């Protein structure tokens, strides 16, 4: 089976499917009522036993939140009202066990989805999971138990679409791989997977069904290959990969603690993208020079309520302190688009990617935004902190933020709360209009960070989260490269830093091009730091600078990729 590999690495371990059996009702009516009732109670007992075994096996590795989820699920599995309703449906309406159970759970799901209470609404996810477990137990006639959570080796998580908060329900160290039937290469779950160095595949249609049948799977996050019940040959391939990975890491150690410098002496900042305070130690471990992008919304979406100013301060304080003097660039809330957050006052929009997302949401909700700004300024007392604004479309938004920042500073003064005034304020260049107006914006911003994930999707009008538009969503499109080049040029002319923080910052084919354009910093997921430092040490900027015009004159992404490959191999420099 094949999907689109979006986060490199190989995993071979137990498969674990989320909501696997949702749509597999074999028949709606019962032929034998008593047999159907017996099937129900057998499935109930089986599911309870499986869940108990799973909790036991995973004890200590799924974290407190994992324990809580399973506890809540156990209560749902045992819910007598639910089972009474199911039995009545079978007896009175002659429904099949599967059908009666599905209807009973679905009506609860529907009711809960409408309740105006975050906690209850969140239980919908658990109910779906419980539904899948029971249906699975009903469908599974074999005695073999395919669904224990294994005690060792972790799991590969399979889902139709796995949300970041679903991912966070598990202790991250047991997740060895992710496979989704839907989703695109830069969805936030994928970004999280990359940051954690977890192999990930999207667009793998049919994998969820297979994963619920097969115990073990092999996945390659580079090629998108998925093999269930891997044979000995694959096991050997996996073992060889682990050996090679270990050897590679050993060689990269030579670059630890060194500055990031090109062959001809240009110094480049090599920072990290993270979304959770828990990732800050990964930055140190990876030898990142700081955090170039802290996606502040990621730590918030796993919470049940909007964190208060104090709670946010605690998040940023924890992060900056753990960075031990390295800079932390906090990007203010970037919700909307593919980052919905249940507790925030967001209206349903027909096209959320073009709606009230990022800075638009913040400016429309100044109390929420000002609490975040206050928390960031306060954290600025504990180490070098920069503020970065997402999704800026026009200079008026930047000006509005500056006025709000003044108000926040005044308020902190009047409350007597210590804070760092006048923190560097930069903007992300993700919207085409901002890219075109870079010369104007750079006069009023302290730095630029080019978000190539969004900039590419908006320039190419190709959804970054849709596997079907993945081929169009290509940063190597010369249109995207020309725009980026002009943005970098404006920042360079103004003598201000300009970084790339989209995932193309870590693309080995594009890195020399970014540097030749004049990008001063790259911000990448921690596992890429040493690899990139090594790569950069071999780049001769003057040679690459000569190539720039040629690349910009090419007519399509394929041509760009071919030329970049030729250049990376060194072959082209013998010709020019
Ligand atoms: C980007 O758009 O490139 C970016 C870094 O922001 P995000 O991926 O969080 O939207
Ligand atoms: Mg973005």
Coordinates of C-alpha atoms and ligand atoms in Angstrom, one line a residue:
X1 CA 0.0 0.0 0.0
X2 CA 1.3 3.5 -0.7
X3 CA 0.6 7.0 0.5
X4 CA 2.5 10.3 0.3
X5 CA 5.5 10.2 2.6
X6 CA 5.7 13.5 4.4
X7 CA 8.0 13.0 7.4
X8 CA 11.0 10.8 6.8
X9 CA 12.0 7.8 8.8
X10 CA 11.1 4.1 9.0
X11 CA 9.0 2.4 11.7
X12 CA 8.2 -1.2 12.2
X13 CA 5.9 -2.0 15.1
X14 CA 2.3 -2.5 16.2
X15 CA -0.5 -0.8 14.3
X16 CA -3.2 1.1 16.2
X17 CA -6.2 2.5 14.4
X18 CA -8.4 5.4 15.5
X19 CA -12.1 5.0 14.8
X20 CA -11.5 2.1 12.6
X21 CA -14.9 0.4 12.2
X22 CA -17.2 3.4 11.9
X23 CA -18.7 2.5 8.6
X24 CA -18.8 -1.2 8.6
X25 CA -22.3 -2.2 9.6
X26 CA -22.9 -5.5 8.0
X27 CA -26.7 -5.7 8.3
X28 CA -29.4 -3.6 9.9
X29 CA -31.9 -6.2 11.0
X30 CA -31.6 -9.2 13.3
X31 CA -32.4 -12.7 12.1
X32 CA -32.2 -14.2 15.5
X33 CA -33.0 -11.8 18.4
X34 CA -31.5 -13.9 21.1
X35 CA -28.3 -14.5 19.1
X36 CA -28.0 -10.7 18.5
X37 CA -28.5 -10.0 22.2
X38 CA -25.8 -12.5 23.0
X39 CA -23.5 -11.0 20.4
X40 CA -24.0 -7.6 22.2
X41 CA -23.0 -8.8 25.6
X42 CA -20.1 -10.8 24.2
X43 CA -18.8 -7.7 22.4
X44 CA -19.3 -5.6 25.4
X45 CA -17.3 -8.0 27.6
X46 CA -14.6 -8.3 24.9
X47 CA -14.2 -4.6 24.4
X48 CA -14.0 -4.0 28.2
X49 CA -11.4 -6.8 28.5
X50 CA -9.4 -5.4 25.6
X51 CA -9.4 -1.9 27.0
X52 CA -8.4 -3.1 30.4
X53 CA -5.5 -5.1 28.8
X54 CA -4.6 -2.1 26.8
X55 CA -4.5 0.2 29.8
X56 CA -2.4 -2.4 31.7
X57 CA 0.0 -2.8 28.8
X58 CA 0.5 0.9 28.3
X59 CA 0.7 1.8 32.0
X60 CA 3.4 4.4 32.6
X61 CA 3.9 5.1 28.9
X62 CA 0.8 6.9 27.8
X63 CA 1.0 9.6 30.5
X64 CA -1.7 10.9 32.8
X65 CA -3.9 12.2 30.0
X66 CA -3.8 8.8 28.3
X67 CA -4.9 7.2 31.5
X68 CA -7.8 9.6 31.9
X69 CA -8.9 9.0 28.3
X70 CA -9.0 5.3 28.9
X71 CA -10.8 5.6 32.2
X72 CA -13.5 7.8 30.6
X73 CA -13.8 5.3 27.8
X74 CA -14.2 2.4 30.2
X75 CA -17.1 4.2 31.9
X76 CA -18.7 4.7 28.5
X77 CA -18.2 1.0 27.6
X78 CA -20.0 0.0 30.8
X79 CA -22.8 2.6 30.5
X80 CA -25.9 0.6 31.5
X81 CA -28.3 3.2 30.0
X82 CA -26.6 2.8 26.7
X83 CA -26.7 -1.0 26.7
X84 CA -30.4 -1.0 27.9
X85 CA -31.2 1.2 24.9
X86 CA -29.3 -1.1 22.6
X87 CA -31.1 -4.2 23.9
X88 CA -34.5 -2.6 23.6
X89 CA -33.8 -1.7 20.0
X90 CA -32.9 -5.3 19.2
X91 CA -35.9 -6.7 21.0
X92 CA -38.5 -4.2 20.0
X93 CA -37.4 -3.1 16.6
X94 CA -35.6 -6.2 15.5
X95 CA -32.4 -4.3 14.9
X96 CA -29.0 -6.0 14.4
X97 CA -26.6 -5.6 17.3
X98 CA -24.3 -3.4 15.2
X99 CA -27.0 -1.2 13.9
X100 CA -28.7 -0.8 17.3
X101 CA -25.4 0.0 18.9
X102 CA -24.4 2.5 16.2
X103 CA -27.7 4.3 16.4
X104 CA -27.6 4.6 20.1
X105 CA -24.0 6.0 20.1
X106 CA -24.6 8.2 17.1
X107 CA -27.6 9.9 18.8
X108 CA -25.4 10.5 21.9
X109 CA -22.7 11.9 19.6
X110 CA -25.2 14.2 17.9
X111 CA -26.6 15.5 21.2
X112 CA -23.1 16.0 22.7
X113 CA -21.9 17.9 19.6
X114 CA -24.6 20.5 20.2
X115 CA -24.0 21.0 23.9
X116 CA -22.6 24.3 24.9
X117 CA -20.0 22.9 27.2
X118 CA -16.4 22.3 26.0
X119 CA -15.8 19.4 28.3
X120 CA -18.8 17.5 27.2
X121 CA -18.2 18.3 23.5
X122 CA -14.8 16.8 23.8
X123 CA -16.3 13.5 24.9
X124 CA -17.5 13.1 21.3
X125 CA -14.1 11.9 20.3
X126 CA -14.1 9.3 23.0
X127 CA -17.6 8.1 22.1
X128 CA -16.4 7.6 18.5
X129 CA -13.5 5.7 19.8
X130 CA -15.7 3.5 22.0
X131 CA -18.1 3.0 19.1
X132 CA -15.2 1.8 17.0
X133 CA -14.0 -0.6 19.7
X134 CA -17.5 -2.2 20.2
X135 CA -18.1 -2.5 16.5
X136 CA -14.8 -4.0 16.1
X137 CA -15.5 -6.5 18.8
X138 CA -18.8 -7.4 17.2
X139 CA -17.2 -7.9 13.8
X140 CA -14.2 -9.8 15.0
X141 CA -15.2 -13.4 15.0
X142 CA -11.8 -14.8 15.4
X143 CA -10.6 -15.7 18.8
X144 CA -7.3 -13.9 18.1
X145 CA -7.1 -10.6 19.9
X146 CA -5.7 -8.2 17.3
X147 CA -6.0 -5.0 19.3
X148 CA -3.9 -5.1 22.4
X149 CA -1.7 -2.1 22.9
X150 CA 1.7 -3.8 22.9
X151 CA 3.9 -3.3 25.9
X152 CA 7.0 -2.7 23.9
X153 CA 8.0 -1.1 20.6
X154 CA 5.4 1.6 20.6
X155 CA 2.6 2.0 18.0
X156 CA 2.0 3.3 14.5
X157 CA -1.1 5.3 14.7
X158 CA -3.6 5.0 11.7
X159 CA -6.5 7.4 11.3
X160 CA -8.7 8.9 8.7
X161 CA -7.3 12.3 9.8
X162 CA -5.4 12.6 13.1
X163 CA -5.7 15.9 14.8
X164 CA -2.8 17.4 16.8
X165 CA -4.9 17.1 19.9
X166 CA -5.6 13.4 19.2
X167 CA -1.9 12.9 18.9
X168 CA -1.3 14.7 22.2
X169 CA -3.7 12.3 23.9
X170 CA -0.9 9.7 23.7
X171 CA 2.4 9.9 25.4
X172 CA 4.6 11.0 22.4
X173 CA 7.3 8.5 23.0
X174 CA 5.1 5.6 22.2
X175 CA 4.1 6.9 18.8
X176 CA 6.6 5.6 16.3
X177 CA 4.7 6.5 13.1
X178 CA 1.6 8.1 11.8
X179 CA -0.5 7.2 8.8
X180 CA -3.5 9.2 7.7
X181 CA -6.0 8.5 4.9
X182 CA -6.6 12.2 4.5
X183 CA -4.6 15.4 5.2
X184 CA -1.8 17.1 3.3
X185 CA 2.0 17.5 3.8
X186 CA 1.9 20.6 5.9
X187 CA -1.1 20.0 8.1
X188 CA -0.2 20.7 11.7
X189 CA -0.2 17.0 12.7
X190 CA 2.5 16.5 10.0
X191 CA 4.5 19.4 11.3
X192 CA 4.3 18.0 14.8
X193 CA 5.4 14.6 13.5
X194 CA 8.4 16.2 11.7
X195 CA 9.4 18.1 14.8
X196 CA 9.3 14.9 16.9
X197 CA 11.1 13.0 14.2
X198 CA 8.2 10.6 13.7
X199 CA 7.7 9.1 10.2
X200 CA 4.4 10.1 8.7
X201 CA 2.4 9.2 5.6
X202 CA -0.8 11.0 4.3
X203 CA -3.3 10.1 1.6
X204 CA -3.0 6.4 2.4
X205 CA -6.5 5.4 1.4
X206 CA -7.6 2.0 2.8
X207 CA -4.9 1.9 5.4
X208 CA -7.2 2.4 8.3
X209 CA -9.2 -0.7 7.5
X210 CA -6.1 -2.7 7.0
X211 CA -4.6 -1.5 10.2
X212 CA -7.6 -2.7 12.2
X213 CA -7.1 -6.2 10.8
X214 CA -3.3 -6.4 10.9
X215 CA -1.2 -6.4 14.0
X216 CA 2.0 -5.1 12.8
X217 CA 3.1 -2.7 10.1
X218 CA 6.2 -1.3 8.4
X219 CA 6.1 2.3 7.1
X220 CA 8.6 4.4 5.3
X221 CA 7.8 8.1 5.8
X222 CA 10.0 9.0 2.8
X223 CA 8.6 6.8 0.1
X224 CA 5.1 6.5 1.6
X225 CA 5.4 2.7 1.6
X226 CA 3.1 0.8 4.0
X227 CA 3.4 -3.0 4.5
X228 CA 1.2 -4.9 6.9
X229 CA 2.6 -8.0 8.6
X230 CA 6.1 -7.3 7.4
X231 CA 8.2 -10.3 6.5
X232 CA 11.8 -11.0 7.5
X233 CA 13.3 -9.1 4.6
X234 CA 11.6 -5.9 5.8
X235 CA 12.5 -6.6 9.3
X236 CA 16.1 -6.8 8.1
X237 CA 15.7 -3.6 6.1
X238 CA 14.4 -1.9 9.3
X239 CA 17.3 -3.1 11.4
X240 CA 19.7 -1.9 8.8
X241 CA 18.0 1.5 8.8
X242 CA 18.3 1.7 12.5
X243 CA 22.0 0.9 12.3
X244 CA 22.6 3.4 9.5
X245 CA 20.7 6.1 11.4
X246 CA 22.8 5.5 14.5
X247 CA 26.0 5.8 12.4
X248 CA 24.8 8.9 10.7
X249 CA 24.0 10.6 14.0
X250 CA 27.5 9.7 15.1
X251 CA 29.1 11.4 12.1
X252 CA 26.9 14.5 12.5
X253 CA 28.2 14.9 16.1
X254 CA 31.3 16.6 14.5
X255 CA 29.0 19.6 13.8
X256 CA 27.7 19.9 17.3
X257 CA 28.6 23.1 19.1
X258 CA 29.9 24.7 15.9
X259 CA 28.6 27.9 14.2
X260 CA 26.6 27.5 11.0
X261 CA 28.8 28.8 8.3
X262 CA 29.0 28.4 4.5
X263 CA 32.1 27.2 2.8
X264 CA 32.9 30.8 1.9
X265 CA 32.3 32.1 5.3
X266 CA 28.7 33.4 5.4
X267 CA 27.2 33.0 8.9
X268 CA 23.6 31.6 8.9
X269 CA 21.3 31.4 11.9
X270 CA 20.0 27.9 12.3
X271 CA 17.0 27.9 14.6
X272 CA 14.1 25.6 15.4
X273 CA 10.4 25.4 15.0
X274 CA 8.5 24.1 18.0
X275 CA 4.9 24.3 19.3
X276 CA 5.1 23.1 22.9
X277 CA 7.3 24.0 25.9
X278 CA 8.1 20.3 26.2
X279 CA 10.0 20.6 22.9
X280 CA 12.4 23.3 24.2
X281 CA 14.8 20.6 25.5
X282 CA 14.8 19.0 22.0
X283 CA 16.2 22.3 20.6
X284 CA 19.1 22.1 23.0
X285 CA 19.6 18.5 22.3
X286 CA 19.5 19.1 18.6
X287 CA 22.0 22.0 19.1
X288 CA 19.6 24.6 17.6
X289 CA 20.6 28.2 18.0
X290 CA 17.2 29.2 19.4
X291 CA 13.6 29.0 18.4
X292 CA 12.7 30.9 15.2
X293 CA 9.1 29.9 15.3
X294 CA 7.1 29.0 18.4
X295 CA 3.6 28.1 17.1
X296 CA 1.8 29.3 20.2
X297 CA -1.5 27.9 19.2
X298 CA -0.3 24.4 19.4
X299 CA 0.1 24.4 23.1
X300 CA -3.3 26.0 23.5
X301 CA -5.3 23.6 21.4
X302 CA -4.6 20.7 23.8
X303 CA -6.2 22.8 26.7
X304 CA -9.8 22.7 27.6
X305 CA -10.1 26.5 28.0
X306 CA -8.4 29.6 26.7
X307 CA -5.3 29.9 28.9
X308 CA -5.3 33.1 31.0
X309 CA -2.5 35.6 30.8
X310 CA -0.8 34.0 33.8
X311 CA -1.1 30.5 32.3
X312 CA 0.3 31.7 29.0
X313 CA 3.1 33.5 30.8
X314 CA 3.9 30.1 32.5
X315 CA 4.1 28.5 29.0
X316 CA 6.5 31.1 27.5
X317 CA 8.5 31.4 30.7
X318 CA 9.0 27.6 30.8
X319 CA 10.1 27.7 27.1
X320 CA 12.5 30.6 27.3
X321 CA 14.0 29.4 30.5
X322 CA 14.7 26.0 29.1
X323 CA 16.4 27.6 26.1
X324 CA 19.2 28.9 28.4
X325 CA 19.8 32.3 26.7
X326 CA 19.0 31.3 23.2
X327 CA 16.3 33.5 21.5
X328 CA 12.6 32.5 21.5
X329 CA 10.4 33.9 18.7
X330 CA 6.8 33.6 19.8
X331 CA 4.4 33.7 17.0
X332 CA 1.1 35.1 18.3
X333 CA -2.0 32.9 18.0
X334 CA -2.5 31.6 14.5
X335 CA -5.8 29.8 14.6
X336 CA -8.3 29.2 11.9
X337 CA -7.5 27.5 8.6
X338 CA -6.4 24.0 9.5
X339 CA -6.1 25.0 13.2
X340 CA -9.6 25.1 14.7
X341 CA -9.8 25.6 18.4
X342 CA -13.0 24.5 20.1
X343 CA -13.2 27.0 23.0
X344 CA -12.4 30.1 21.0
X345 CA -15.2 32.3 19.7
X346 CA -14.8 31.3 16.1
X347 CA -17.7 31.3 13.7
X348 CA -18.0 28.7 11.0
X349 CA -16.9 30.1 7.8
X350 CA -17.4 28.8 4.2
X351 CA -13.7 29.1 3.5
X352 CA -11.7 29.3 6.7
X353 CA -8.3 29.6 5.0
X354 CA -9.5 32.9 3.6
X355 CA -11.4 33.9 6.6
X356 CA -10.8 35.3 10.1
X357 CA -7.5 33.4 10.9
X358 CA -4.2 34.4 12.4
X359 CA -3.8 38.1 13.0
X360 CA -7.3 38.8 11.8
X361 CA -8.8 36.8 14.6
X362 CA -6.5 38.4 17.1
X363 CA -7.4 42.0 16.0
X364 CA -11.0 41.1 16.1
X365 CA -10.7 39.7 19.6
X366 CA -8.4 42.3 21.3
X367 CA -8.9 41.0 24.9
X368 CA -7.6 37.5 23.9
X369 CA -4.8 39.1 21.9
X370 CA -3.7 41.6 24.6
X371 CA -3.6 38.8 27.2
X372 CA -1.2 36.9 25.0
X373 CA 0.9 40.0 24.2
X374 CA 1.1 40.7 27.9
X375 CA 2.3 37.2 28.7
X376 CA 4.9 37.4 26.0
X377 CA 6.3 40.7 27.2
X378 CA 6.5 39.3 30.7
X379 CA 8.4 36.3 29.5
X380 CA 10.8 38.8 27.8
X381 CA 12.2 39.4 31.3
X382 CA 13.6 35.9 31.4
X383 CA 15.5 35.7 28.2
X384 CA 15.7 37.0 24.6
X385 CA 12.1 37.0 23.2
X386 CA 10.8 38.2 19.8
X387 CA 7.2 38.7 18.9
X388 CA 6.1 37.5 15.4
X389 CA 2.7 38.1 13.8
X390 CA 1.1 35.5 11.5
X391 CA -0.9 36.1 8.3
X392 CA -0.2 39.8 8.0
X393 CA -1.9 41.1 4.9
X394 CA -1.4 44.8 5.1
X395 CA 0.7 47.4 7.0
X396 CA -2.4 48.7 8.7
X397 CA -2.6 45.4 10.8
X398 CA 1.0 45.9 11.9
X399 CA 0.2 49.4 13.0
X400 CA -2.8 48.2 14.9
X401 CA -0.7 45.7 16.7
X402 CA 1.8 48.4 17.7
X403 CA -1.0 50.5 19.2
X404 CA -2.3 47.5 21.1
X405 CA 1.3 46.7 22.3
X406 CA 1.4 50.3 23.7
X407 CA -1.8 49.7 25.6
X408 CA -0.5 46.4 26.9
X409 CA 2.7 48.0 28.1
X410 CA 0.8 50.8 29.9
X411 CA -1.5 48.2 31.5
X412 CA 1.4 46.1 32.8
X413 CA 3.0 49.3 34.1
X414 CA -0.1 50.3 36.0
X415 CA -0.4 46.8 37.4
X416 CA 3.2 46.9 38.5
X417 CA 4.0 43.7 36.6
X418 CA 7.6 43.5 35.3
X419 CA 8.0 43.1 31.6
X420 CA 10.4 43.7 28.7
X421 CA 9.5 46.8 26.7
X422 CA 10.0 47.2 23.0
X423 CA 10.6 43.6 22.1
X424 CA 11.6 43.1 18.5
X425 CA 8.4 42.8 16.4
X426 CA 8.5 40.9 13.2
X427 CA 6.0 39.6 10.7
X428 CA 5.5 36.5 8.8
X429 CA 5.3 36.8 5.0
X430 CA 2.6 34.2 4.1
X431 CA 0.1 36.2 2.2
X432 CA 0.8 37.3 -1.4
X433 CA -0.2 40.9 -0.7
X434 CA 2.3 41.2 2.1
X435 CA 5.0 39.7 -0.1
X436 CA 4.3 42.3 -2.8
X437 CA 4.3 45.1 -0.2
X438 CA 7.5 43.9 1.4
X439 CA 9.3 47.2 0.8
X440 CA 6.7 49.0 2.8
X441 CA 6.3 46.5 5.5
X442 CA 10.0 46.1 6.2
X443 CA 10.1 49.8 7.2
X444 CA 7.9 49.1 10.1
X445 CA 8.8 45.5 11.0
X446 CA 12.0 44.5 12.8
X447 CA 12.3 41.3 10.8
X448 CA 10.6 39.0 8.3
X449 CA 10.0 35.3 8.5
X450 CA 8.8 33.8 5.3
X451 CA 6.1 31.1 5.9
X452 CA 6.6 29.1 2.8
X453 CA 3.8 26.7 3.7
X454 CA 1.1 29.3 3.5
X455 CA 2.8 31.5 1.0
X456 CA 3.0 28.6 -1.4
X457 CA -0.6 27.6 -0.8
X458 CA -1.9 31.1 -1.4
X459 CA 0.3 31.8 -4.4
X460 CA -0.6 28.6 -6.1
X461 CA -4.2 28.5 -4.8
X462 CA -3.6 24.9 -3.8
X463 CA -4.7 23.8 -0.3
X464 CA -1.8 22.7 1.8
X465 CA -4.0 20.2 3.6
X466 CA -5.4 18.5 0.6
X467 CA -3.6 15.5 -0.7
X468 CA -5.2 16.0 -4.1
X469 CA -3.6 19.4 -4.6
X470 CA -0.3 18.4 -3.2
X471 CA 1.3 18.4 -6.7
X472 CA 0.3 22.0 -7.3
X473 CA 1.4 23.1 -3.9
X474 CA 5.0 23.3 -4.7
X475 CA 7.5 25.8 -3.3
X476 CA 9.8 25.1 -6.3
X477 CA 7.3 26.7 -8.6
X478 CA 9.3 29.6 -10.1
X479 CA 6.4 31.9 -9.3
X480 CA 6.9 31.2 -5.6
X481 CA 10.7 31.5 -5.8
X482 CA 10.5 34.8 -7.6
X483 CA 8.3 36.2 -4.9
X484 CA 10.5 34.9 -2.1
X485 CA 13.5 36.4 -3.8
X486 CA 12.0 39.8 -4.0
X487 CA 10.9 39.7 -0.3
X488 CA 14.5 38.7 0.8
X489 CA 15.9 41.5 -1.4
X490 CA 13.7 44.1 0.4
X491 CA 14.8 42.8 3.8
X492 CA 18.4 42.8 2.8
X493 CA 18.2 46.4 1.4
X494 CA 16.7 47.5 4.7
X495 CA 19.5 45.6 6.5
X496 CA 17.0 43.6 8.5
X497 CA 17.0 39.8 9.3
X498 CA 14.9 37.6 7.0
X499 CA 14.3 33.9 7.8
X500 CA 12.5 31.1 6.2
X501 CA 10.4 29.1 8.7
X502 CA 8.1 27.0 6.4
X503 CA 9.1 23.4 5.9
X504 CA 11.1 24.3 2.8
X505 CA 13.7 25.8 5.2
X506 CA 14.8 22.2 5.7
X507 CA 14.6 21.1 2.1
X508 CA 18.2 20.2 1.2
X509 CA 17.6 21.1 -2.4
X510 CA 16.3 24.5 -1.6
X511 CA 18.6 25.5 1.3
X512 CA 21.5 26.7 -1.0
X513 CA 19.0 28.7 -3.0
X514 CA 17.7 30.5 0.1
X515 CA 21.2 31.3 1.2
X516 CA 22.2 32.6 -2.2
X517 CA 19.1 34.8 -2.2
X518 CA 20.3 36.4 1.1
X519 CA 18.2 34.6 3.7
X520 CA 19.9 35.2 7.0
X521 CA 18.2 32.5 9.1
X522 CA 16.5 29.2 8.7
X523 CA 14.1 27.8 11.2
X524 CA 13.6 24.0 11.0
X525 CA 12.4 21.1 13.1
X526 CA 15.0 20.0 15.7
X527 CA 16.0 16.7 14.1
X528 CA 17.2 18.6 11.0
X529 CA 19.7 21.0 12.7
X530 CA 22.9 19.0 12.5
X531 CA 22.1 17.7 9.0
X532 CA 21.6 21.2 7.7
X533 CA 24.7 22.6 9.5
X534 CA 26.7 20.0 7.6
X535 CA 25.0 20.8 4.3
X536 CA 25.5 24.5 4.7
X537 CA 29.2 24.0 5.5
X538 CA 29.6 22.7 2.0
X539 CA 27.8 25.5 0.2
X540 CA 29.8 28.0 -1.9
X541 CA 27.4 31.0 -1.9
X542 CA 29.2 32.9 -4.7
X543 CA 28.7 29.9 -7.1
X544 CA 25.0 29.6 -6.2
X545 CA 24.5 33.3 -6.6
X546 CA 25.5 33.0 -10.2
X547 CA 22.8 30.4 -10.7
X548 CA 20.0 32.4 -9.3
X549 CA 18.9 34.3 -12.4
X550 CA 19.0 31.1 -14.4
X551 CA 16.7 29.4 -11.9
X552 CA 14.3 32.3 -11.8
X553 CA 14.0 32.2 -15.6
X554 CA 12.9 28.5 -15.6
X555 CA 9.3 27.8 -16.5
X556 CA 8.1 25.2 -14.0
X557 CA 8.8 23.4 -10.8
X558 CA 10.1 20.3 -12.5
X559 CA 12.8 22.2 -14.3
X560 CA 13.7 23.9 -11.1
X561 CA 14.0 20.6 -9.3
X562 CA 16.2 19.1 -12.0
X563 CA 18.5 22.1 -12.0
X564 CA 18.7 22.1 -8.3
X565 CA 19.6 18.4 -8.3
X566 CA 22.3 19.0 -10.8
X567 CA 23.7 21.9 -8.8
X568 CA 23.6 20.0 -5.6
X569 CA 25.6 17.2 -7.1
X570 CA 28.2 19.9 -8.0
X571 CA 28.0 18.9 -11.7
X572 CA 26.7 22.2 -12.9
X573 CA 29.4 24.4 -11.4
X574 CA 31.9 22.7 -13.7
X575 CA 29.9 24.1 -16.6
X576 CA 29.2 27.7 -15.6
Ligands
LIG1 C1 4.1 28.7 7.2 O1 3.0 29.0 6.8 O2 5.0 28.4 6.4 C2 4.3 28.6 8.6 C3 5.6 28.4 9.1 O3 3.3 28.7 9.4 P1 2.3 27.5 9.7 O4 2.9 26.3 9.1 O5 2.2 27.3 11.2 O6 1.0 28.0 9.1
LIG2 MG1 1.5 29.7 8.2

